PDB file of C-alpha atoms in Angstrom:
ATOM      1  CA  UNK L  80     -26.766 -23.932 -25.564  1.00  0.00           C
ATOM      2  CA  UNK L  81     -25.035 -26.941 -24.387  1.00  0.00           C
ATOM      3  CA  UNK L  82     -21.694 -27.652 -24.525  1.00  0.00           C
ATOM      4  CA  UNK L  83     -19.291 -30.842 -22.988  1.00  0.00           C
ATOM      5  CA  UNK L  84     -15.960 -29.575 -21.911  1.00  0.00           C
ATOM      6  CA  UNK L  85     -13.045 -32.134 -21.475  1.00  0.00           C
ATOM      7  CA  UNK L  86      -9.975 -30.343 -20.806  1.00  0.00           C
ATOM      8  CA  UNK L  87      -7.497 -33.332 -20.680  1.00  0.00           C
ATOM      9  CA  UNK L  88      -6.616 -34.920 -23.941  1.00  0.00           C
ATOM     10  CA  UNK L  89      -4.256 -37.620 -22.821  1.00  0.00           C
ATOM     11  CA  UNK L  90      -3.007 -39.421 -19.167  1.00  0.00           C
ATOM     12  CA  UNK L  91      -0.623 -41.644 -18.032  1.00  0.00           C
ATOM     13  CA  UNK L  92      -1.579 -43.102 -14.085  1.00  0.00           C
ATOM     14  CA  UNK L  93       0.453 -46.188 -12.655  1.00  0.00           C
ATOM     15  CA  UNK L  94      -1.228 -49.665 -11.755  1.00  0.00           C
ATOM     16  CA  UNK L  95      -3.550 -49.494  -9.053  1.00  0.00           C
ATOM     17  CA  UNK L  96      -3.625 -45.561  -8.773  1.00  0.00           C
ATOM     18  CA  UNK L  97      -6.945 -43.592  -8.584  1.00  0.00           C
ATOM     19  CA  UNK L  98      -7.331 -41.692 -11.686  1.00  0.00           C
ATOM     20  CA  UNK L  99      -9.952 -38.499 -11.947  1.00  0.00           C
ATOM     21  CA  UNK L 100     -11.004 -37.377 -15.479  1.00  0.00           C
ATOM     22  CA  UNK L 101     -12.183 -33.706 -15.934  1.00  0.00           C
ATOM     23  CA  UNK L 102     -15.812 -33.186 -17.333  1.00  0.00           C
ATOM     24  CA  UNK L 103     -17.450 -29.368 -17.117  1.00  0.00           C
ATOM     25  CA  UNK L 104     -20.676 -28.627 -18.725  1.00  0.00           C
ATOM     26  CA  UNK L 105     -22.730 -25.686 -19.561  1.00  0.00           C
ATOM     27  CA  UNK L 106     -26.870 -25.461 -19.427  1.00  0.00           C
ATOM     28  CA  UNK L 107     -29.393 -23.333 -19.089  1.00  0.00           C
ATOM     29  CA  UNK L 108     -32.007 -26.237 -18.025  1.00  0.00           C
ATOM     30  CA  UNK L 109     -32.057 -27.261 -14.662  1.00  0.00           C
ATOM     31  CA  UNK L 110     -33.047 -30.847 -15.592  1.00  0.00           C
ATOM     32  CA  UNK L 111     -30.511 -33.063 -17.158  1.00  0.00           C
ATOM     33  CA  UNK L 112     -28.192 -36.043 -16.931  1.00  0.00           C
ATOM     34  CA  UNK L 113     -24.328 -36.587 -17.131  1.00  0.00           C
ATOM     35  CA  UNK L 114     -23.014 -39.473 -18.626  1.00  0.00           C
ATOM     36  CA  UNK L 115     -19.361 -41.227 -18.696  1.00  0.00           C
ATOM     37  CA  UNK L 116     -18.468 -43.649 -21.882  1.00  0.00           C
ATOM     38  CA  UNK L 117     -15.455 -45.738 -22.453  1.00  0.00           C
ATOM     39  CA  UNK L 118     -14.193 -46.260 -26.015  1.00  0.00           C
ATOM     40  CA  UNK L 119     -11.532 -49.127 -26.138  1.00  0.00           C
ATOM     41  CA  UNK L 120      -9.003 -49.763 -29.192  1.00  0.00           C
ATOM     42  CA  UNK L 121     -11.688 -52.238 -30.100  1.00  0.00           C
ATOM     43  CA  UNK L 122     -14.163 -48.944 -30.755  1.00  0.00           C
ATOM     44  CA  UNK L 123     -17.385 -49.724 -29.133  1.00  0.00           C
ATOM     45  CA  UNK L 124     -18.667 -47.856 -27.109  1.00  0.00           C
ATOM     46  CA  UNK L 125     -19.485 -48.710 -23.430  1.00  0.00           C
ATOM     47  CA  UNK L 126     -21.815 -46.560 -21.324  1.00  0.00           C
ATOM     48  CA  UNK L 127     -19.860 -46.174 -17.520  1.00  0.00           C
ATOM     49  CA  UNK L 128     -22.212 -44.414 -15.287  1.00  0.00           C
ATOM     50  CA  UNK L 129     -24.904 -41.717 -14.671  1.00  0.00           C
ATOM     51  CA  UNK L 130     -25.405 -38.382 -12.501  1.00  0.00           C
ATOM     52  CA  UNK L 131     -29.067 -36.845 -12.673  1.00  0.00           C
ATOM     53  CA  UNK L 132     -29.313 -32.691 -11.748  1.00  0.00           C
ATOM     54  CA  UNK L 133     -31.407 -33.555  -9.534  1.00  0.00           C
ATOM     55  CA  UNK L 134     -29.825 -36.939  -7.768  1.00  0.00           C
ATOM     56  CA  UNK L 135     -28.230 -35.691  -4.320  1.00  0.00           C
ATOM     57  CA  UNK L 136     -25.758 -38.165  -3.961  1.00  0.00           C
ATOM     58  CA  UNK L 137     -22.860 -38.603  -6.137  1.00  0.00           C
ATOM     59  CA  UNK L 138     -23.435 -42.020  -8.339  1.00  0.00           C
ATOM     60  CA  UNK L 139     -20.989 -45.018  -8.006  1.00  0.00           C
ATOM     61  CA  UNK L 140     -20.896 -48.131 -10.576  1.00  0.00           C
ATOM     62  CA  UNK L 141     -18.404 -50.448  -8.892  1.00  0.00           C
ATOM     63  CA  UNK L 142     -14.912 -48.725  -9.033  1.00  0.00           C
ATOM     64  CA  UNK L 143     -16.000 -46.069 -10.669  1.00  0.00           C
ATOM     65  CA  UNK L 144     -17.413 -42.610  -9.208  1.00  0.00           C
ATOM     66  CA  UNK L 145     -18.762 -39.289 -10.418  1.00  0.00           C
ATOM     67  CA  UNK L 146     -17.931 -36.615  -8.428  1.00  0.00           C
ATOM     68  CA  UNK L 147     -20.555 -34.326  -9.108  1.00  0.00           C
ATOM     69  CA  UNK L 148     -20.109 -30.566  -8.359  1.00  0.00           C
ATOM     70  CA  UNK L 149     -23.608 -28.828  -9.794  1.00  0.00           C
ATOM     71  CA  UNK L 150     -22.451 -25.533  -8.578  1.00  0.00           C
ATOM     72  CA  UNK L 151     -19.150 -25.635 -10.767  1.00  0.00           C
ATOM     73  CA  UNK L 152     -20.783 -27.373 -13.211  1.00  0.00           C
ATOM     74  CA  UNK L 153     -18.354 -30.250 -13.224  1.00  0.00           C
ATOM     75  CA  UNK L 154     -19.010 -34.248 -13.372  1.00  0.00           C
ATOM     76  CA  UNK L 155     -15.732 -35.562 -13.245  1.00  0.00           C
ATOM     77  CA  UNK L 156     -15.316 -39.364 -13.559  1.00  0.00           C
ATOM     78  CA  UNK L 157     -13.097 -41.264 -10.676  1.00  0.00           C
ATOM     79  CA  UNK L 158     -11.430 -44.427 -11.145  1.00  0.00           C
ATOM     80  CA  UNK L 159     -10.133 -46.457  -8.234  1.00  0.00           C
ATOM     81  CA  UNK L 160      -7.435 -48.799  -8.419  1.00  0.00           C
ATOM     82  CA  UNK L 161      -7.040 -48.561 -11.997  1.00  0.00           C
ATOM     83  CA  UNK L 162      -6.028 -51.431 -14.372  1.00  0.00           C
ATOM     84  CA  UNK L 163      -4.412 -51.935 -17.379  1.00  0.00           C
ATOM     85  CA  UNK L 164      -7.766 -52.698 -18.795  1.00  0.00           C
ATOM     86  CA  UNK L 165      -9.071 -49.333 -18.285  1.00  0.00           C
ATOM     87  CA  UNK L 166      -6.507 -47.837 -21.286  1.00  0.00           C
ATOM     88  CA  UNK L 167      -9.045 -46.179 -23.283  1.00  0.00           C
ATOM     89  CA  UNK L 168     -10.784 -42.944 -24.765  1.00  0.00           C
ATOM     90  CA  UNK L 169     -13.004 -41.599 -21.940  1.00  0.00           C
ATOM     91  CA  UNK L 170     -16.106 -39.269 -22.964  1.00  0.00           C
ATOM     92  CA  UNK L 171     -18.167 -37.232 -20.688  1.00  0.00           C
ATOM     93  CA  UNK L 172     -21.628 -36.543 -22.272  1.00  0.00           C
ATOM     94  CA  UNK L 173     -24.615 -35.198 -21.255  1.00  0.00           C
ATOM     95  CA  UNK L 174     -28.275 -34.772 -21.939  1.00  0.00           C
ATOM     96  CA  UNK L 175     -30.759 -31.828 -20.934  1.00  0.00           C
ATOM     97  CA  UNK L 176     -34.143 -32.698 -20.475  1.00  0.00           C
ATOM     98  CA  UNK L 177     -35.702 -29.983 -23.058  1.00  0.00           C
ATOM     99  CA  UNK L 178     -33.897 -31.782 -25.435  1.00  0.00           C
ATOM    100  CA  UNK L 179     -34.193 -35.119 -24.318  1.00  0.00           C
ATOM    101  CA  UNK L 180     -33.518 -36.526 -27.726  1.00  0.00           C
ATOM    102  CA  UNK L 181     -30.232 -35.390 -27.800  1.00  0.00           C
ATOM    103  CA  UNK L 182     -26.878 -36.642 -26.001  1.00  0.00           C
ATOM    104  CA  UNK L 183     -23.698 -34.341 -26.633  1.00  0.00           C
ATOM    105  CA  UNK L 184     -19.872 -35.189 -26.041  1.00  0.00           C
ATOM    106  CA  UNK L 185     -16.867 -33.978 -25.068  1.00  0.00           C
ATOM    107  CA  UNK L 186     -13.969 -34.728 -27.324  1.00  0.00           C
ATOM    108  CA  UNK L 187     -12.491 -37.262 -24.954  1.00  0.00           C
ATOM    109  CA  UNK L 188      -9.527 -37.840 -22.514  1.00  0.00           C
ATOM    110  CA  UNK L 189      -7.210 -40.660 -23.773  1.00  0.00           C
ATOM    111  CA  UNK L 190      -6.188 -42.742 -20.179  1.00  0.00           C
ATOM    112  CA  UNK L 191      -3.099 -44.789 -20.360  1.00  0.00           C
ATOM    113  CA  UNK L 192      -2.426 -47.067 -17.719  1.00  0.00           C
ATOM    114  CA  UNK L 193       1.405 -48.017 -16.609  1.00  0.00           C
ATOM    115  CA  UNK L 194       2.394 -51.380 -15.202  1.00  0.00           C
TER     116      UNK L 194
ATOM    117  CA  UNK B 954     -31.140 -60.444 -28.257  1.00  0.00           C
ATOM    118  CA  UNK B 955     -28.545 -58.979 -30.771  1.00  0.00           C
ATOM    119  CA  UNK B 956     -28.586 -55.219 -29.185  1.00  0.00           C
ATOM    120  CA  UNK B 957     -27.775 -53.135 -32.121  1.00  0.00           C
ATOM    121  CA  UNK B 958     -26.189 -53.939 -35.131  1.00  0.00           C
ATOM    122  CA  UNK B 959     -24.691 -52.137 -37.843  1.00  0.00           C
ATOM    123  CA  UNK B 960     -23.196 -53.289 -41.410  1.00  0.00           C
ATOM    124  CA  UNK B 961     -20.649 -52.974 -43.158  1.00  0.00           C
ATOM    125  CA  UNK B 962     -17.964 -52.787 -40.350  1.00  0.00           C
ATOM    126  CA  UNK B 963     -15.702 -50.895 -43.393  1.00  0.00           C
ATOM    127  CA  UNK B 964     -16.162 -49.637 -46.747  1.00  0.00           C
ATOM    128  CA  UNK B 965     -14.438 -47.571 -48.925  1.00  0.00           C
ATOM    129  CA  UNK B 966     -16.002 -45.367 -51.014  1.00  0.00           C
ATOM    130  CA  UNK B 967     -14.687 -42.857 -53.973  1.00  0.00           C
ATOM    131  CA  UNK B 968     -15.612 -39.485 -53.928  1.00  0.00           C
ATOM    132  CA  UNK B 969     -18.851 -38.873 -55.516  1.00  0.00           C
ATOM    133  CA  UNK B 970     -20.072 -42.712 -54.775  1.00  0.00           C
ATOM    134  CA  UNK B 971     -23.387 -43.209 -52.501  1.00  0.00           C
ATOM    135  CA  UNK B 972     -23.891 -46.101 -50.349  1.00  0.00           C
ATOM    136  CA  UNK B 973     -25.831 -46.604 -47.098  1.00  0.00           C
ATOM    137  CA  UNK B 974     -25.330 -47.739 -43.749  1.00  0.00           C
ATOM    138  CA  UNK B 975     -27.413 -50.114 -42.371  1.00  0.00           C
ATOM    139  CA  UNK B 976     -28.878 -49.749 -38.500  1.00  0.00           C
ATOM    140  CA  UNK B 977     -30.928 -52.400 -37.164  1.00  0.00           C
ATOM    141  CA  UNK B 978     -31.811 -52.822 -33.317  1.00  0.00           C
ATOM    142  CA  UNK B 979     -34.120 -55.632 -31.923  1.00  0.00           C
ATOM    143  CA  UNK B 980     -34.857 -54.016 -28.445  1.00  0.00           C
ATOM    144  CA  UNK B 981     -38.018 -52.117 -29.201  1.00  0.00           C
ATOM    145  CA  UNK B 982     -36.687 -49.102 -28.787  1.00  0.00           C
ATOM    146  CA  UNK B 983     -38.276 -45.563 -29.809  1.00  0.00           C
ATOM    147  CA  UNK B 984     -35.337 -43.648 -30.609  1.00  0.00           C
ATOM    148  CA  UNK B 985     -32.333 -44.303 -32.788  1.00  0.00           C
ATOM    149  CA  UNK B 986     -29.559 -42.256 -33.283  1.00  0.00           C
ATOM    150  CA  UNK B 987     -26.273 -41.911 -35.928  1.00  0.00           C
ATOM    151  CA  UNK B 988     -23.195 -40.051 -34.879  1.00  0.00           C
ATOM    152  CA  UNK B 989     -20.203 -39.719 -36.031  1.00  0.00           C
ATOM    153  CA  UNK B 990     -16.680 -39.921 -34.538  1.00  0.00           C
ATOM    154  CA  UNK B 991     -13.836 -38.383 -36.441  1.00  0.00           C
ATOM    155  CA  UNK B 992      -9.932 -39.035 -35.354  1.00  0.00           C
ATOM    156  CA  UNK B 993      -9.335 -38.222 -31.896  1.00  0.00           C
ATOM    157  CA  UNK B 994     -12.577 -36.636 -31.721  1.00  0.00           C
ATOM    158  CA  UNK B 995     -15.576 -36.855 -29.556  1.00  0.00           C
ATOM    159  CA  UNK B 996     -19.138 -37.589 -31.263  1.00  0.00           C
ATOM    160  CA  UNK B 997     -21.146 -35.440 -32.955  1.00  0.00           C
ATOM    161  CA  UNK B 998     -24.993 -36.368 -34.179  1.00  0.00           C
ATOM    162  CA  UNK B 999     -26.217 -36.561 -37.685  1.00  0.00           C
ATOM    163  CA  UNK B1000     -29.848 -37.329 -37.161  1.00  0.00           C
ATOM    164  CA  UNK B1001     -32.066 -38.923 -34.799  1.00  0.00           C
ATOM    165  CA  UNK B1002     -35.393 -40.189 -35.130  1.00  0.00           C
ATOM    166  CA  UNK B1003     -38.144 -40.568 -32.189  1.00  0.00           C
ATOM    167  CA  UNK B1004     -40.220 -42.938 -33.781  1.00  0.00           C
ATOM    168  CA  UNK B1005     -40.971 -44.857 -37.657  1.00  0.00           C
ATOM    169  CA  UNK B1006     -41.798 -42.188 -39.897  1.00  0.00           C
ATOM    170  CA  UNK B1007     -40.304 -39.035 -37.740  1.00  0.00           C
ATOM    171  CA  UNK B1008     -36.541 -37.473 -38.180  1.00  0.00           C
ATOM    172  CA  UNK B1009     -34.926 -34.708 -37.214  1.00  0.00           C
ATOM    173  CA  UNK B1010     -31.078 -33.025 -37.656  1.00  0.00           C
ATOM    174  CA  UNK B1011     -28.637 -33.153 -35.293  1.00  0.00           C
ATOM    175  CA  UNK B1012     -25.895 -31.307 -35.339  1.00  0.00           C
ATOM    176  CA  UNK B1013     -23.701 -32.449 -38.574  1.00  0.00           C
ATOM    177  CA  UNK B1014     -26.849 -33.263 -40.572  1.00  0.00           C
ATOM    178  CA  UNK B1015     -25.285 -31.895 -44.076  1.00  0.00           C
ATOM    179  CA  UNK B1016     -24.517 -34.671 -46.933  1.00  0.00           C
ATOM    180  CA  UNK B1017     -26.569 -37.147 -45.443  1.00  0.00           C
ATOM    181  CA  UNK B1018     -30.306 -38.181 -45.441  1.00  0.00           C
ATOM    182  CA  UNK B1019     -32.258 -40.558 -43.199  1.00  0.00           C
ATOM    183  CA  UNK B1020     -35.369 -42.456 -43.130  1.00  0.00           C
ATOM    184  CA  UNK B1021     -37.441 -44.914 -40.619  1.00  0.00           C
ATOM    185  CA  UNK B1022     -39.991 -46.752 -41.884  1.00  0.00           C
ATOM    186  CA  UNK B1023     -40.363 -49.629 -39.185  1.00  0.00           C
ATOM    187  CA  UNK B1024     -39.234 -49.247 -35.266  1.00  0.00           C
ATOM    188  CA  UNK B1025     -35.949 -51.463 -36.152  1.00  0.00           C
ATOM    189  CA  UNK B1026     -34.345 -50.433 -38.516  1.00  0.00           C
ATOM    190  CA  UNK B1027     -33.038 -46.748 -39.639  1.00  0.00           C
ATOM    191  CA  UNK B1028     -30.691 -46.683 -42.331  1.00  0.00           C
ATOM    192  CA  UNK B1029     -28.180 -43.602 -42.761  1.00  0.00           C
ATOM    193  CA  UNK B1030     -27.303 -42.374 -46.694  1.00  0.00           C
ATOM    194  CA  UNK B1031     -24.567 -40.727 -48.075  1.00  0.00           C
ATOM    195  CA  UNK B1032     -25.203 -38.809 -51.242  1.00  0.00           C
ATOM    196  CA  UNK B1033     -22.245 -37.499 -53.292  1.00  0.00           C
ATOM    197  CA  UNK B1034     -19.082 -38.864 -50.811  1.00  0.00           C
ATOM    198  CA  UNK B1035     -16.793 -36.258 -49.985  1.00  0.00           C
ATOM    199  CA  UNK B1036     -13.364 -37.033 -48.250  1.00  0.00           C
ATOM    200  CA  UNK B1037     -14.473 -35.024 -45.034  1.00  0.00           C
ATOM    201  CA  UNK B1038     -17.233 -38.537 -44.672  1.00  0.00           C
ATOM    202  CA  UNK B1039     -14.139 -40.342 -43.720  1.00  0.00           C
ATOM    203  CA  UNK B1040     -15.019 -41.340 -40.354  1.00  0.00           C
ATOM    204  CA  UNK B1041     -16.256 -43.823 -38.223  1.00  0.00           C
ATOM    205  CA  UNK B1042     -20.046 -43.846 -37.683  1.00  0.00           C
ATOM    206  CA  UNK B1043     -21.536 -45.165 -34.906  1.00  0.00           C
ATOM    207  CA  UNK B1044     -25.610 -46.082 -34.962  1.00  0.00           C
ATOM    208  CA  UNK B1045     -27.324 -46.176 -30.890  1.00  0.00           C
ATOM    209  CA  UNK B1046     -30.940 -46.891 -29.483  1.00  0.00           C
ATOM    210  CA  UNK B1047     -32.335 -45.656 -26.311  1.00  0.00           C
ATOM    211  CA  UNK B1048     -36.274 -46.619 -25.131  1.00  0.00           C
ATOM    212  CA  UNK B1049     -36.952 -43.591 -25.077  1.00  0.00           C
ATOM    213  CA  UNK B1050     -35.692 -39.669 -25.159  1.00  0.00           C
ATOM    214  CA  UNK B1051     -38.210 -38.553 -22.761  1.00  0.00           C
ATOM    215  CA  UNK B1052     -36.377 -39.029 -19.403  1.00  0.00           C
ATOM    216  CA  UNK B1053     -32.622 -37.548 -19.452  1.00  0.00           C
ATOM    217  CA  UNK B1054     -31.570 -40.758 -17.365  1.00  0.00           C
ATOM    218  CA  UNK B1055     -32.519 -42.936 -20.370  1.00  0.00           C
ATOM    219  CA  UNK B1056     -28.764 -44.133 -21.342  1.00  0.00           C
ATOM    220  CA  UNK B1057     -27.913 -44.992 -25.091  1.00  0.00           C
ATOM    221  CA  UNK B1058     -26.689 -48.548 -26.814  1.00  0.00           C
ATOM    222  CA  UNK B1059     -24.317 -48.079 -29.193  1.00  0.00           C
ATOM    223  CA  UNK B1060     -23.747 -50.309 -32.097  1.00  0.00           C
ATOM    224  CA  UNK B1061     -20.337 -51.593 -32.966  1.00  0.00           C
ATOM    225  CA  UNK B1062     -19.681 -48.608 -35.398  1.00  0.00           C
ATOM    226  CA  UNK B1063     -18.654 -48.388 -39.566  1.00  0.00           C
ATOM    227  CA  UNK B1064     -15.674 -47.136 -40.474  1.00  0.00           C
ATOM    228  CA  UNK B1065     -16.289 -45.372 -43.563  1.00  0.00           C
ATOM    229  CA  UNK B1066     -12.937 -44.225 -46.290  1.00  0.00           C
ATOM    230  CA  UNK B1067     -13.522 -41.603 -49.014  1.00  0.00           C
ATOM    231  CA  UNK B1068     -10.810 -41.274 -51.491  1.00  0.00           C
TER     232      UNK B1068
END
């Protein structure tokens, strides 16, 4: 079965730090897709980036990064030069392809940014 | 091109009350989605459907019942409100479920009370 693993539930990082939030996964099918939200105070939610099984370079979106590790099953997300804007509720999620209707989620890592 | 949308934003309900949530998304897409988010939690999925006219459970199906009779709208219902319904529920769209790239839009969430 799948499962979303987020081990950190809160961080404080200084202004203009690099920041890496933990994301390990578990499934059985070799086909499937990672996924990184952010969840302001405001709620929404806002879809960050994307790492395919299959992809063989780690994805980038701007100053953010996945650093992808399919052998440890791990997709953590990496922000550079973080901001204050980038307080939030972070969710790793992920999507097998057998199942393709159906994203799952970690229960979050709450980032805090210092000025 | 209003993404998705979702009404009311908030609602408070009494236990035992019904009332539905409203999901309407104007981007053609297939599949639609409702989730819910409890405090400090991640999301977990009530039902999905993958077209009008087909549903399926997600994981937290239980007090709730769903229905999709046209491609843009799919409407969630709560039967019998219990005070473990208080949470925030969040309606998405994707295209499609068929590829596990396909990402999600989320709608701006209803913050449902049961007292």
């Amino acid at each position: 079965a799948q499962k979303i693993t987020q081990t950190q539930p809160g961080m404080f990082v200084q202004e203009k730090e690099a920041v890496t939030l933990d994301c390990t996964y578990d499934t059985s099918d070799p086909s499937y897709g990672l996924f990184w939200y952010k969840q302001p105070s405001s709620g929404e939610m806002i879809f960050l980036i994307y790492q395919g099984s299959y992809d063989q370079q780690n994805a980038t979106e701007g100053r953010y990064s996945l650093n992808f590790q399919k052998a440890r099953k791990s997709a953590n997300l990496v922000i550079s030069a973080s901001q204050l804007g980038d307080s939030a509720m972070y969710f790793c999620a992920m999507r097998e392809y057998s199942s393709a209707s159906k994203i799952i989620f970690g229960s979050g890592t709450r980032l805090s940014i210092r000025p | 091109n209003a993404g998705v949308t979702q009404t009311p934003k908030f609602r408070i309900l009494k236990i035992g009350q019904s009332m539905t949530l409203q999901c309407t998304q104007d981007m053609n897409h297939n599949y639609m989605y409702w989730y819910r988010q409890d405090p400090g939690m991640g999301l977990k999925l009530i039902y999905y459907s993958v077209g009008a006219g087909i549903t399926d459970k997600g994981e937290v199906p239980n007090g709730y019942n769903v229905s999709r009779s046209t491609t843009e709208d799919f409407p969630l219902r709560l039967e019998l409100a219990a005070p473990s319904q208080t949470s925030v529920y969040f309606c998405a769209s994707s295209y499609s479920g068929g590829r596990a790239s396909e990402t999600q839009y989320f709608g701006p969430g209803t913050r449902l009370l049961v007292l």
